CSV table of C-alpha atoms in Angstrom, one decimal:
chain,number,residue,atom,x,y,z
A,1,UNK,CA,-66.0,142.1,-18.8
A,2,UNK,CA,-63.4,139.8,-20.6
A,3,UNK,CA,-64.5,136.3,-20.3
A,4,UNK,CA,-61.7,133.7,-21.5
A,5,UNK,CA,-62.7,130.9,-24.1
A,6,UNK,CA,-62.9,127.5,-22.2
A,7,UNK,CA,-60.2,126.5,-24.8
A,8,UNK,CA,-58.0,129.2,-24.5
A,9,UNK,CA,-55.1,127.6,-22.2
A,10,UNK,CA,-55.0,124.3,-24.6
A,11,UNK,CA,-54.7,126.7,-27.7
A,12,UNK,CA,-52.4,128.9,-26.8
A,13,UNK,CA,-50.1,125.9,-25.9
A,14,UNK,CA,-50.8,123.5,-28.6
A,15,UNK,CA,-51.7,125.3,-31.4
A,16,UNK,CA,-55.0,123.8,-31.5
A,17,UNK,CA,-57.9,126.3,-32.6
A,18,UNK,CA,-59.6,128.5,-29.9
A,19,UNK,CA,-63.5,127.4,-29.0
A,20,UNK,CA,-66.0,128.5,-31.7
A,21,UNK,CA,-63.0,128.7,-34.0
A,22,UNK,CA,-63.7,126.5,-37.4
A,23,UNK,CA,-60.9,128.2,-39.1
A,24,UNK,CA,-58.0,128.5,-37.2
A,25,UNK,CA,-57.6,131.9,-36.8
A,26,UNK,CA,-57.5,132.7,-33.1
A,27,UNK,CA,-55.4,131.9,-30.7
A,28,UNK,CA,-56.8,132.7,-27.7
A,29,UNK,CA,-60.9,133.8,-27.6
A,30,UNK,CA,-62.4,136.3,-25.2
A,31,UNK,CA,-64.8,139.5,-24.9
A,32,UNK,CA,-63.4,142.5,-24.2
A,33,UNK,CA,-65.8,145.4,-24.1
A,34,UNK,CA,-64.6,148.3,-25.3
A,35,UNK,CA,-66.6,152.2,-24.6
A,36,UNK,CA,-70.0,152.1,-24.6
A,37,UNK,CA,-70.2,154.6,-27.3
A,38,UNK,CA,-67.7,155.9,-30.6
A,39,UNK,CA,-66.8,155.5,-34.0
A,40,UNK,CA,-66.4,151.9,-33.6
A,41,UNK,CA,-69.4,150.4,-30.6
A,42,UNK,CA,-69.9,147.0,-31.8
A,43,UNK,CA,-67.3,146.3,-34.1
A,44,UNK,CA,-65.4,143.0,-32.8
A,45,UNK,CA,-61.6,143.3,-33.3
A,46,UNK,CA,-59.2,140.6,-33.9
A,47,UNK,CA,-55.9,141.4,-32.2
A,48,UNK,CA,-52.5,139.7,-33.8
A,49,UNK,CA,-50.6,137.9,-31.2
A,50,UNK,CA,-47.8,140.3,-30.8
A,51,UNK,CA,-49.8,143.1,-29.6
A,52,UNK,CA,-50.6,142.9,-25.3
A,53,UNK,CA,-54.2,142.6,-24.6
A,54,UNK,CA,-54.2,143.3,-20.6
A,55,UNK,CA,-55.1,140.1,-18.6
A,56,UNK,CA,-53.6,137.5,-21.3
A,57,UNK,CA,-50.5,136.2,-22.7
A,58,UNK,CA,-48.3,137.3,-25.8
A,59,UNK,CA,-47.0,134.7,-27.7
A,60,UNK,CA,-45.6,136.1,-31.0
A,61,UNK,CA,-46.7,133.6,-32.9
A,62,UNK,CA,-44.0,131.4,-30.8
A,63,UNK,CA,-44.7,128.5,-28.1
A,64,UNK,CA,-40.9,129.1,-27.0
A,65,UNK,CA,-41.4,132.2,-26.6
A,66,UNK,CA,-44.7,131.8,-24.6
A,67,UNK,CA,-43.0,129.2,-21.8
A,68,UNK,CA,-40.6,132.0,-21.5
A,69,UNK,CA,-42.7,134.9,-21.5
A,70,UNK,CA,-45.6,133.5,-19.8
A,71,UNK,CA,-47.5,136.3,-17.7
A,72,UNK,CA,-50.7,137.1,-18.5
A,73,UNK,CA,-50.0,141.8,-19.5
A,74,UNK,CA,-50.2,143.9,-17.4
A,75,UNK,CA,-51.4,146.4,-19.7
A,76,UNK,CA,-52.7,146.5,-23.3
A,77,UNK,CA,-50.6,148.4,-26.3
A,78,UNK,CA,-51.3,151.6,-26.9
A,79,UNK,CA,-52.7,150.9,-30.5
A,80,UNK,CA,-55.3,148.4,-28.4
A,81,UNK,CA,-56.3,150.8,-26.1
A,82,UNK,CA,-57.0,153.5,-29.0
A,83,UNK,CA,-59.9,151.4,-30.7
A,84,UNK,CA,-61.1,150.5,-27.3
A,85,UNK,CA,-61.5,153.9,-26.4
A,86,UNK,CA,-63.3,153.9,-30.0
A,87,UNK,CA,-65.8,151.5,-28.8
A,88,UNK,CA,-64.3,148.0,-30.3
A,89,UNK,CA,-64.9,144.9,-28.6
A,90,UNK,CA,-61.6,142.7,-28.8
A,91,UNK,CA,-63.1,139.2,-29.5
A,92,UNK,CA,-59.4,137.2,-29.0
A,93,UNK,CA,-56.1,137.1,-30.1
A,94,UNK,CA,-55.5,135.7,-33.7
A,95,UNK,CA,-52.5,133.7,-34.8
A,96,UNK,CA,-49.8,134.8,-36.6
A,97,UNK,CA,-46.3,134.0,-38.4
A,98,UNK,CA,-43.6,132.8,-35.8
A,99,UNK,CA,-42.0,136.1,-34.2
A,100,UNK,CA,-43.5,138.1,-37.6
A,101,UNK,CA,-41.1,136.9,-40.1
A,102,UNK,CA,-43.0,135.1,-42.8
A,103,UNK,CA,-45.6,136.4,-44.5
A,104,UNK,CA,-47.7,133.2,-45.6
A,105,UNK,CA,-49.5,132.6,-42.5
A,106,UNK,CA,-48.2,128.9,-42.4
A,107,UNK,CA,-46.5,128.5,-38.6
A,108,UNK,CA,-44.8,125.3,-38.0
A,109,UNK,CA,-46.4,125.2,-34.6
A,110,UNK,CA,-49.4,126.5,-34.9
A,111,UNK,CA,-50.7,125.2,-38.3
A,112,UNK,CA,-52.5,127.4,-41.1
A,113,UNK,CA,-55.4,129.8,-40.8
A,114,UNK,CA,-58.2,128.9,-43.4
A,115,UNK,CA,-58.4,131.5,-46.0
A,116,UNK,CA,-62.4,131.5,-46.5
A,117,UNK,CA,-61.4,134.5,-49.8
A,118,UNK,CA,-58.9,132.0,-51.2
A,119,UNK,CA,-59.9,127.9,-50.0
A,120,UNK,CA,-56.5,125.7,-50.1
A,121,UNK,CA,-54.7,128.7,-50.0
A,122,UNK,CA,-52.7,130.7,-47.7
A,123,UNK,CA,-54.4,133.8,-45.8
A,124,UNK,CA,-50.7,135.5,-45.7
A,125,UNK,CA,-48.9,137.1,-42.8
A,126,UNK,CA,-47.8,137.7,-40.7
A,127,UNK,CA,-51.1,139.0,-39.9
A,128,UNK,CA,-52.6,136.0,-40.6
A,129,UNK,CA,-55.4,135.1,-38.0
A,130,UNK,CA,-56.9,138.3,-38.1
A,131,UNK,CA,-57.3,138.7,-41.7
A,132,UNK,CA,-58.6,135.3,-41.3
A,133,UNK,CA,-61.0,136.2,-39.0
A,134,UNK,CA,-62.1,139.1,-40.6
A,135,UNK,CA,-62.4,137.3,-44.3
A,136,UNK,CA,-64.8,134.4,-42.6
A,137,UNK,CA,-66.5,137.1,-40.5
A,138,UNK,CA,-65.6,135.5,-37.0
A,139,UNK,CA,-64.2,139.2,-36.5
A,140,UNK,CA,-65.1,142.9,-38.4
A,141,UNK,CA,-61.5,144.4,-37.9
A,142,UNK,CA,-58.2,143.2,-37.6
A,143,UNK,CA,-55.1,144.7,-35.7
A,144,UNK,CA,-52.0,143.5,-37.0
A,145,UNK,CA,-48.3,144.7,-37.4
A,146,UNK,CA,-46.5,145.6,-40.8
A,147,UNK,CA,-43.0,145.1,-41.3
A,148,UNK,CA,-42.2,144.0,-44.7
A,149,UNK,CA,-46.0,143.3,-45.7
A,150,UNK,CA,-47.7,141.8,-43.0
A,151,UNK,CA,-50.7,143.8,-43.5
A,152,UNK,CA,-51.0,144.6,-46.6
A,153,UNK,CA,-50.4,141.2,-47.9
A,154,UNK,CA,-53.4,139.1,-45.8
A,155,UNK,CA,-55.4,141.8,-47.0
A,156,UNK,CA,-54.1,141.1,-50.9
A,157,UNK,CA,-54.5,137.1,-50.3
A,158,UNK,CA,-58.3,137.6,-48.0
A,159,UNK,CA,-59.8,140.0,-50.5
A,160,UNK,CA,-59.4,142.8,-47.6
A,161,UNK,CA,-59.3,146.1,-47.3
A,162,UNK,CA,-56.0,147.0,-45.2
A,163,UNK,CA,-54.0,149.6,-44.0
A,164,UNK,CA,-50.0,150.3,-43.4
A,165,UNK,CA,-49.8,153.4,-41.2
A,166,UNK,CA,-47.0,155.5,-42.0
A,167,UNK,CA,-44.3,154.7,-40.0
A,168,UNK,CA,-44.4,155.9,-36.1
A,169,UNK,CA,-47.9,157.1,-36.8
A,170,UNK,CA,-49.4,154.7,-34.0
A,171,UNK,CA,-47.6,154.1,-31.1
A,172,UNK,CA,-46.0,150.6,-30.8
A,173,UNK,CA,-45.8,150.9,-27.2
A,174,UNK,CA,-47.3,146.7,-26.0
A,175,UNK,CA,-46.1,145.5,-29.1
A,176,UNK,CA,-43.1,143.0,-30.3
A,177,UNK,CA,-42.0,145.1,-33.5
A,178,UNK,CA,-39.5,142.7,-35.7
A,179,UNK,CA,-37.4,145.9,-37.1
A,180,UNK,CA,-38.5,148.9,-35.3
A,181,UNK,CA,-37.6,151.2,-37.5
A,182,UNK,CA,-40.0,149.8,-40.4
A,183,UNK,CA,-42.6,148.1,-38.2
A,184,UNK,CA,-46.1,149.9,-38.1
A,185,UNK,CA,-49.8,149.3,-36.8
A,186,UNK,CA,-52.2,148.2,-39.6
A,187,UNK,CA,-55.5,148.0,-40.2
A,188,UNK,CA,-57.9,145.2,-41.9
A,189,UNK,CA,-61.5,144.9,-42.4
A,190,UNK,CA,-64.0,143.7,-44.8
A,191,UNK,CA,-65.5,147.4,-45.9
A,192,UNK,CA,-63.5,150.8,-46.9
A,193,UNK,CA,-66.0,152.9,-44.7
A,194,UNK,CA,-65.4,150.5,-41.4
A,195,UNK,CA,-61.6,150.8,-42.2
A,196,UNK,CA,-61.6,154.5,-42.4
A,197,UNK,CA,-63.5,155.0,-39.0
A,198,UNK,CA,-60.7,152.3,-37.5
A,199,UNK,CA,-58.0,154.7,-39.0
A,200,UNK,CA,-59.4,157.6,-37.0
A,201,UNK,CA,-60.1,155.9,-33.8
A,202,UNK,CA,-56.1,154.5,-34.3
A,203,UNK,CA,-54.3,157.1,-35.7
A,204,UNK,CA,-52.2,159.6,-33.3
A,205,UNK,CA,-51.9,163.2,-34.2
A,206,UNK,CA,-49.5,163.9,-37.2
A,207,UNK,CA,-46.5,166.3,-35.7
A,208,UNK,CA,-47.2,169.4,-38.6
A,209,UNK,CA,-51.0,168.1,-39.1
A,210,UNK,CA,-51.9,165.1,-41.5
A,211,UNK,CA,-51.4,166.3,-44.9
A,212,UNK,CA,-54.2,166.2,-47.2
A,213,UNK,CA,-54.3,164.9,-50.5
A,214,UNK,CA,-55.6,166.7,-53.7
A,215,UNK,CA,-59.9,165.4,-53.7
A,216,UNK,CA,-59.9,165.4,-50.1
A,217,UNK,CA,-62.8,166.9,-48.0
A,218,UNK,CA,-59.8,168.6,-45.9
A,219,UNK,CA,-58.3,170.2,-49.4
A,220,UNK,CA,-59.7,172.7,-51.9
A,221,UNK,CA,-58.2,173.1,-55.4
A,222,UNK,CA,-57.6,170.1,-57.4
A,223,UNK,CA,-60.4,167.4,-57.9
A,224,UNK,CA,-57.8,164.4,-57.4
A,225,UNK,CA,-54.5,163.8,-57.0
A,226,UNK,CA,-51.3,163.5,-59.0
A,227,UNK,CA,-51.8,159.7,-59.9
A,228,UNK,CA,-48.2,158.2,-60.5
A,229,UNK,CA,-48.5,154.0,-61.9
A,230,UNK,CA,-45.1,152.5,-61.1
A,231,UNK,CA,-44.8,150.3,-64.2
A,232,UNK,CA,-42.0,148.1,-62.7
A,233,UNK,CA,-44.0,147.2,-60.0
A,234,UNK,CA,-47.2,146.1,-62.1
A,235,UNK,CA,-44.4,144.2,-64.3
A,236,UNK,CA,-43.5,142.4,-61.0
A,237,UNK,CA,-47.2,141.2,-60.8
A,238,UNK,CA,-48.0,137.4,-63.2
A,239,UNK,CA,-49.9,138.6,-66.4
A,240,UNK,CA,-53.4,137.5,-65.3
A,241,UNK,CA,-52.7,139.8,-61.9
A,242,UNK,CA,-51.5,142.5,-63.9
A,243,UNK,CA,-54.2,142.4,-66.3
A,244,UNK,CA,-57.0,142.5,-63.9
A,245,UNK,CA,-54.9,144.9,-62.0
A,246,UNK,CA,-54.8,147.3,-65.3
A,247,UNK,CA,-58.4,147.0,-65.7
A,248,UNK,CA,-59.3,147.9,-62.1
A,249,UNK,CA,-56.7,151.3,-61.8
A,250,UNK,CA,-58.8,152.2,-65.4
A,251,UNK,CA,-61.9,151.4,-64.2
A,252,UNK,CA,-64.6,154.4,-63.4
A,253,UNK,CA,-64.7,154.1,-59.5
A,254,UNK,CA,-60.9,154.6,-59.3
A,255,UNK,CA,-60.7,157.1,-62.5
A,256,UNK,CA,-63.2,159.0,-60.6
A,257,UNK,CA,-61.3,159.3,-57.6
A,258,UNK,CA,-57.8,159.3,-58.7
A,259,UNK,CA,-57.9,161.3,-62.1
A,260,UNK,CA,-57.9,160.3,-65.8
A,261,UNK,CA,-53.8,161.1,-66.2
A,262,UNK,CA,-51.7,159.2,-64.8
A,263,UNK,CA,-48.4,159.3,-65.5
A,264,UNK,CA,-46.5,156.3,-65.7
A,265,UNK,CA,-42.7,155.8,-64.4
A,266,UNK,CA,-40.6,152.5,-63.4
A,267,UNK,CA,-39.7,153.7,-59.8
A,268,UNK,CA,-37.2,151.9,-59.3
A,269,UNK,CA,-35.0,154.0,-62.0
A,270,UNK,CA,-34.7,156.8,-60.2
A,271,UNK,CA,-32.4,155.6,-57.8
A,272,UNK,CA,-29.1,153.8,-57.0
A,273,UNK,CA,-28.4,151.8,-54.1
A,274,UNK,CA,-26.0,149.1,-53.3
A,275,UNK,CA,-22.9,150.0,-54.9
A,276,UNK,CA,-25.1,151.1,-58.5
A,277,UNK,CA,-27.9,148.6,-58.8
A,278,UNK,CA,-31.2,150.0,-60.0
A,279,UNK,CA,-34.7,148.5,-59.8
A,280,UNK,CA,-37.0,147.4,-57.4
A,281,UNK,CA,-35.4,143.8,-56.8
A,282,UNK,CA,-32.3,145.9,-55.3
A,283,UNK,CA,-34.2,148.0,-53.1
A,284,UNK,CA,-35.8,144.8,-51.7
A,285,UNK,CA,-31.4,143.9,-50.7
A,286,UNK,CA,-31.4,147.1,-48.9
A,287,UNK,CA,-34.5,146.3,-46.7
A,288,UNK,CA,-33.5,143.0,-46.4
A,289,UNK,CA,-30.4,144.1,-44.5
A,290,UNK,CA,-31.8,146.3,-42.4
A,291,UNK,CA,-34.5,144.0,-41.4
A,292,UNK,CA,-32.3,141.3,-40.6
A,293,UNK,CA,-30.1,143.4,-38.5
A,294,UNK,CA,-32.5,144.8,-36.8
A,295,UNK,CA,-34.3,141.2,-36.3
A,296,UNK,CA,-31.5,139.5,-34.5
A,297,UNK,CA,-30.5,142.2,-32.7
A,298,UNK,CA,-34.2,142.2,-31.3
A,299,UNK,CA,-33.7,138.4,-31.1
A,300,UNK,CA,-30.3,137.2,-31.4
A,301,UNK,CA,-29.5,136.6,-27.9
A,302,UNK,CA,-32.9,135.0,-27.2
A,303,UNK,CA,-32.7,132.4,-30.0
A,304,UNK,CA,-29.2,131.5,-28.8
A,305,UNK,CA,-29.5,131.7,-24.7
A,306,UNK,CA,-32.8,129.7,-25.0
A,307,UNK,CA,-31.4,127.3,-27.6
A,308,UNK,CA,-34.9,128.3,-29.6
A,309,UNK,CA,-36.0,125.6,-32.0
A,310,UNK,CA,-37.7,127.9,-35.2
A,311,UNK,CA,-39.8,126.8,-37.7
A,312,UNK,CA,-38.8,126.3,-41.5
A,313,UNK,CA,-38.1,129.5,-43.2
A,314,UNK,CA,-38.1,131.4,-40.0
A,315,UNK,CA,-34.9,129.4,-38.6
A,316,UNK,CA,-33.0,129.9,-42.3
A,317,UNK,CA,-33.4,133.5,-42.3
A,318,UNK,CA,-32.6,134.2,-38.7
A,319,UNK,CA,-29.2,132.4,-39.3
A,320,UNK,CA,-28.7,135.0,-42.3
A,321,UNK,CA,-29.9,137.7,-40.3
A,322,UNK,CA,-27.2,137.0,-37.5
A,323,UNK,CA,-24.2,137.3,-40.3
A,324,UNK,CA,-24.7,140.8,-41.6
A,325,UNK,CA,-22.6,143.0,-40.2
A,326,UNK,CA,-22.2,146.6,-39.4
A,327,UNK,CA,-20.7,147.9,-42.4
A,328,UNK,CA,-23.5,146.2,-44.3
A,329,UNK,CA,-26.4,148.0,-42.0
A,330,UNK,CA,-23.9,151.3,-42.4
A,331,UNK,CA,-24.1,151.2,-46.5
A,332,UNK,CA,-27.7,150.0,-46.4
A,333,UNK,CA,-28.9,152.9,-44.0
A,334,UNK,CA,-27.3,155.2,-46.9
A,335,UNK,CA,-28.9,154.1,-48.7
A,336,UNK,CA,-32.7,154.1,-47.6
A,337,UNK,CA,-32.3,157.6,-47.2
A,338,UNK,CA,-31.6,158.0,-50.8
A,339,UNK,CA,-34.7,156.2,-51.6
A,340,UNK,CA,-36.3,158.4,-49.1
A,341,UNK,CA,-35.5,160.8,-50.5
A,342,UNK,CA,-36.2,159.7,-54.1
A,343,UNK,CA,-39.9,159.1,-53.1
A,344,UNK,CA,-40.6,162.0,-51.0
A,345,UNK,CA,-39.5,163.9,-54.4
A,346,UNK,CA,-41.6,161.9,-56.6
A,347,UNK,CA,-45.0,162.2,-54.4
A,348,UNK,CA,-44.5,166.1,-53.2
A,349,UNK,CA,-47.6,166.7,-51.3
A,350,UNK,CA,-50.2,166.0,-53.9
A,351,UNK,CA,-49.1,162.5,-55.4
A,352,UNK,CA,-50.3,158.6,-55.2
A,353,UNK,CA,-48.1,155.9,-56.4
A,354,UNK,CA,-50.5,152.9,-57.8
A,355,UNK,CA,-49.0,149.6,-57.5
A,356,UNK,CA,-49.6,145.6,-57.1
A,357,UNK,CA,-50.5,145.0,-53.6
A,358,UNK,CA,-48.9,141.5,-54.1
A,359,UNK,CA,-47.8,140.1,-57.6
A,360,UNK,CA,-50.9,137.4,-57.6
A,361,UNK,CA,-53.5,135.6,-55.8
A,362,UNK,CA,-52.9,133.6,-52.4
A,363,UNK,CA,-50.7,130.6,-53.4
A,364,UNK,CA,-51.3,127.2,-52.2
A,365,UNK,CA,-50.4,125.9,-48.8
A,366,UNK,CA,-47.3,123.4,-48.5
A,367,UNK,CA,-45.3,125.6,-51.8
A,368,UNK,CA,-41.7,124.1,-52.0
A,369,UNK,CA,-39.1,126.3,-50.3
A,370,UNK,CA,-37.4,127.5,-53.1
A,371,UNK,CA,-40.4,128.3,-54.6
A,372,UNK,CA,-41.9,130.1,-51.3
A,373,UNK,CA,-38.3,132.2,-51.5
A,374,UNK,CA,-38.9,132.7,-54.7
A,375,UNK,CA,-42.6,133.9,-54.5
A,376,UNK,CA,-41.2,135.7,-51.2
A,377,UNK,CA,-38.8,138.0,-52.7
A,378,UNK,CA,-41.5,138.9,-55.9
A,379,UNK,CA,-43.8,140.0,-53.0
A,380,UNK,CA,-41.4,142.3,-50.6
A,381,UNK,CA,-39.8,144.1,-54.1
A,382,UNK,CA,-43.6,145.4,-53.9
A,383,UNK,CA,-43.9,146.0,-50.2
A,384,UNK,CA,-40.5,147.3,-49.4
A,385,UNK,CA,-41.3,150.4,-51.5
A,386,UNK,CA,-43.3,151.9,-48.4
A,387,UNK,CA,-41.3,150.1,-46.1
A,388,UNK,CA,-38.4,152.1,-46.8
A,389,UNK,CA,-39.8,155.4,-47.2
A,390,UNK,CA,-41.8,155.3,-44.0
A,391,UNK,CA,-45.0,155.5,-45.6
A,392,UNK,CA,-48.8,155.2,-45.6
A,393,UNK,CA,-50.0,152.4,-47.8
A,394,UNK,CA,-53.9,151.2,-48.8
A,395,UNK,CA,-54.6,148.0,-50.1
A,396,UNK,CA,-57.8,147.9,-52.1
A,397,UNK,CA,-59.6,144.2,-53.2
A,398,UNK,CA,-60.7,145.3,-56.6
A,399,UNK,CA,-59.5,142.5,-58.6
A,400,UNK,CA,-59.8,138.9,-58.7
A,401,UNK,CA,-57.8,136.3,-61.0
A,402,UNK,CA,-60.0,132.9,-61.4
A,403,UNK,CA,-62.1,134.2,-58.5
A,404,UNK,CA,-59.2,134.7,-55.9
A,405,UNK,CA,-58.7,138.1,-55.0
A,406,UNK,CA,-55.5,141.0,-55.7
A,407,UNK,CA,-54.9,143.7,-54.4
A,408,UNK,CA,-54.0,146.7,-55.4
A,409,UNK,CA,-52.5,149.4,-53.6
A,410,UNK,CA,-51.6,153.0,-53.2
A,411,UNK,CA,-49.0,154.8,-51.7
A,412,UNK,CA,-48.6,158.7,-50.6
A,413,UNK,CA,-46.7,161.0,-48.6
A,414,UNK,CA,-45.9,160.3,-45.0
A,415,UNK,CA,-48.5,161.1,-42.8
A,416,UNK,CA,-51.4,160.9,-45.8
A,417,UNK,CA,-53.0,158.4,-44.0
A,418,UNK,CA,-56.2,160.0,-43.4
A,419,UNK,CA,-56.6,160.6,-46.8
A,420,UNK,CA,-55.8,157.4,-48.5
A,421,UNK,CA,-58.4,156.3,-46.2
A,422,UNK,CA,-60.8,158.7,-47.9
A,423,UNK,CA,-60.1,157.6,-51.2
A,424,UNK,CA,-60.4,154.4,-51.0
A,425,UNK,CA,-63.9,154.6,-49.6
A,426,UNK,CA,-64.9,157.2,-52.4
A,427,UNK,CA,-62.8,154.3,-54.7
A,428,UNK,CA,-65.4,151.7,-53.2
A,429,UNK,CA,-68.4,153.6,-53.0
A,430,UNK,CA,-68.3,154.0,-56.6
A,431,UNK,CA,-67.5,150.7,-57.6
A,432,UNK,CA,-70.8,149.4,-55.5
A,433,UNK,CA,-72.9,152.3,-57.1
């Protein structure tokens, strides 16, 4: 039976941190039991604020959205109700970015999650109280959103292991999705193994069946797949990153897993969007479009009817959101689907693209805005990549700059998620051995 935290109504108001919570990651505490038996009886889960949890508020990471949303759901989201059903306890709802569009965890109303991977340093978000939670062990997995990187990110910054679904994988029925046609359910724990049993208790069926990667217990023939390194992407990473980055693609546990020849490529070469531009910086303008649109048309009339006072960063990008027009979604929807296109060419069935989760550790709380922009646009010319194919994407903690942990990530075909869930355990497995 959920029991709420005695602190629960104060938090979710105020922004102070839930009872029991030394960190800051959790909004709201409770116990929800889950099934008495399945892949995941016992595991506590973290749920991120935009998801319902039946019997308690959702505040998107917003208090003006909370006063005007205020019932407690009626039901919980359909990705909730999936790990329930796999025996996960939901210990509370964890903080996040306001309405999902930041991704360093710092809310203007509700303060900063502790990072316990990275101390004086961001978690990332917009995922942030969950990966939180799960990096100071308050929670074992964490349910979050990923838009533009709000998974995959806190699990870069925490030293996490995290899962993007591929797009429309998991139902986002319960759930405030910033750009519904890149948001996606994502996954983040401490272990490979605990992630990959989440993945099975979340993932729906895949239409034509989830294809199966190359190494895969579900595929004979080749011992590993078709590694592809997107050079442009590691270049987009500081040296230090990239360099431990390097050395963790090389090392045996991944070489076992992923084959001794990869073949390296700048991806962002291949094609041309936005009039002619090339490179990864560019596809990062395409996304950025679309996301916007689709963010204030979600928004728009709510921020302006309710005369919505946003945070920093949040408010400025909203404003730019609400000027692009339709002809600029128009040329920017043509173009995704050449990038699309160009990726579902480059990875076939059989291929991984190997990439920079983030470009470097967790920076420090407080960064100057234009240096947070800055940082900001580095980080989603990574992430946009399976943003705006649609696709699954693992990020792996196997590298650490100065102690703080990097990410690093791969990428395959839509619907692989099952399998890049399998490798990154055999990845693990062999770098504990």
């Amino acid at each position: 039976m959920a029991t709420p935290g005695t602190a629960a109504a104060p938090s979710a108001a105020g922004g102070g941190p839930a009872a029991g919570d030394h960190i800051g990651a959790f909004i709201l505490r409770f116990d929800l039991a889950g099934a008495d038996s399945g892949p995941l009886a016992g595991v506590a889960l973290c749920v991120k604020d935009n998801f319902d949890v039946r019997g308690y508020p959702t505040g998107n990471g917003s208090p003006a959205w909370l006063e005007s949303h205020p019932g407690p759901a009626e039901a919980s989201a359909a990705a909730v109700e999936a790990l329930l059903a796999g025996g996960a306890r939901v210990v509370g709802k964890g903080h996040m970015d306001e309405l999902a569009y930041a991704l360093s965890g710092e809310n203007a109303h509700y303060g900063t999650p502790a990072n316990a991977a990275a101390p004086g340093r961001v978690p990332g978000g917009s995922t942030s109280g969950p990966a939180a939670a799960v990096a100071a062990g308050q929670a074992d997995l964490g349910l979050g959103t990923d838009t533009g990187g709000s998974v995959r990110v806190p699990a870069s910054y925490c030293g996490l292991w995290g899962l993007r679904s591929t797009h429309g994988r998991v139902p986002l029925r319960g759930a405030r999705a910033l750009a519904p046609s890149f948001s996606t359910a994502g996954l983040l724990a401490r272990d490979a193994r605990l992630l990959r049993r989440a993945g099975g208790a979340l993932l729906a069926p895949y239409p034509a069946g989830a294809p199966a990667l190359p190494g895969c217990a579900a595929r004979s023939g080749a011992a590993a797949p078709r590694l592809l390194v997107a050079a442009d992407a590691f270049d987009l990473a500081l040296p230090d990153a990239r360099a431990a980055l390097r050395a963790a693609l090389a090392a045996p546990a991944a070489a076992a897993a992923l084959g001794a020849a990869p073949k390296e490529f700048d991806l962002g070469a291949g094609v041309a969007v936005g009039g002619g531009q090339t490179g990864l910086d560019a596809w990062f303008d395409v996304f950025r479009v679309l996301q916007g649109f689709e963010a204030w048309r979600g928004y728009g009339d709510w921020i302006s009817g309710e005369g919505v006072e946003l945070g920093p960063g949040v408010r400025e990008r909203f404003q730019l959101a609400s000027k692009i027009t339709a002809a600029q979604r128009e040329a920017a929807l043509a173009d995704r689907e050449r990038v699309r296109a160009h990726l579902a060419g480059l990875l076939g069935d059989d291929g991984v693209i190997a990439l920079p989760s983030a470009p470097g550790p967790a920076p420090e709380r407080g960064l100057p805005g234009a240096r947070l922009d800055d940082w900001r646009r580095r980080v989603m010319s990574l992430t946009c990549i399976a943003g705006l194919g649609g696709l699954p994407q693992v990020s792996m903690p196997l590298a650490r700059v100065d102690g703080l942990p990097v990410g690093l990530s791969l990428i395959g075909p839509q619907g692989s998620d099952e399998s890049l869930l399998e490798l990154a355990e055999r990845i693990a497995a062999g770098a504990a051995a």
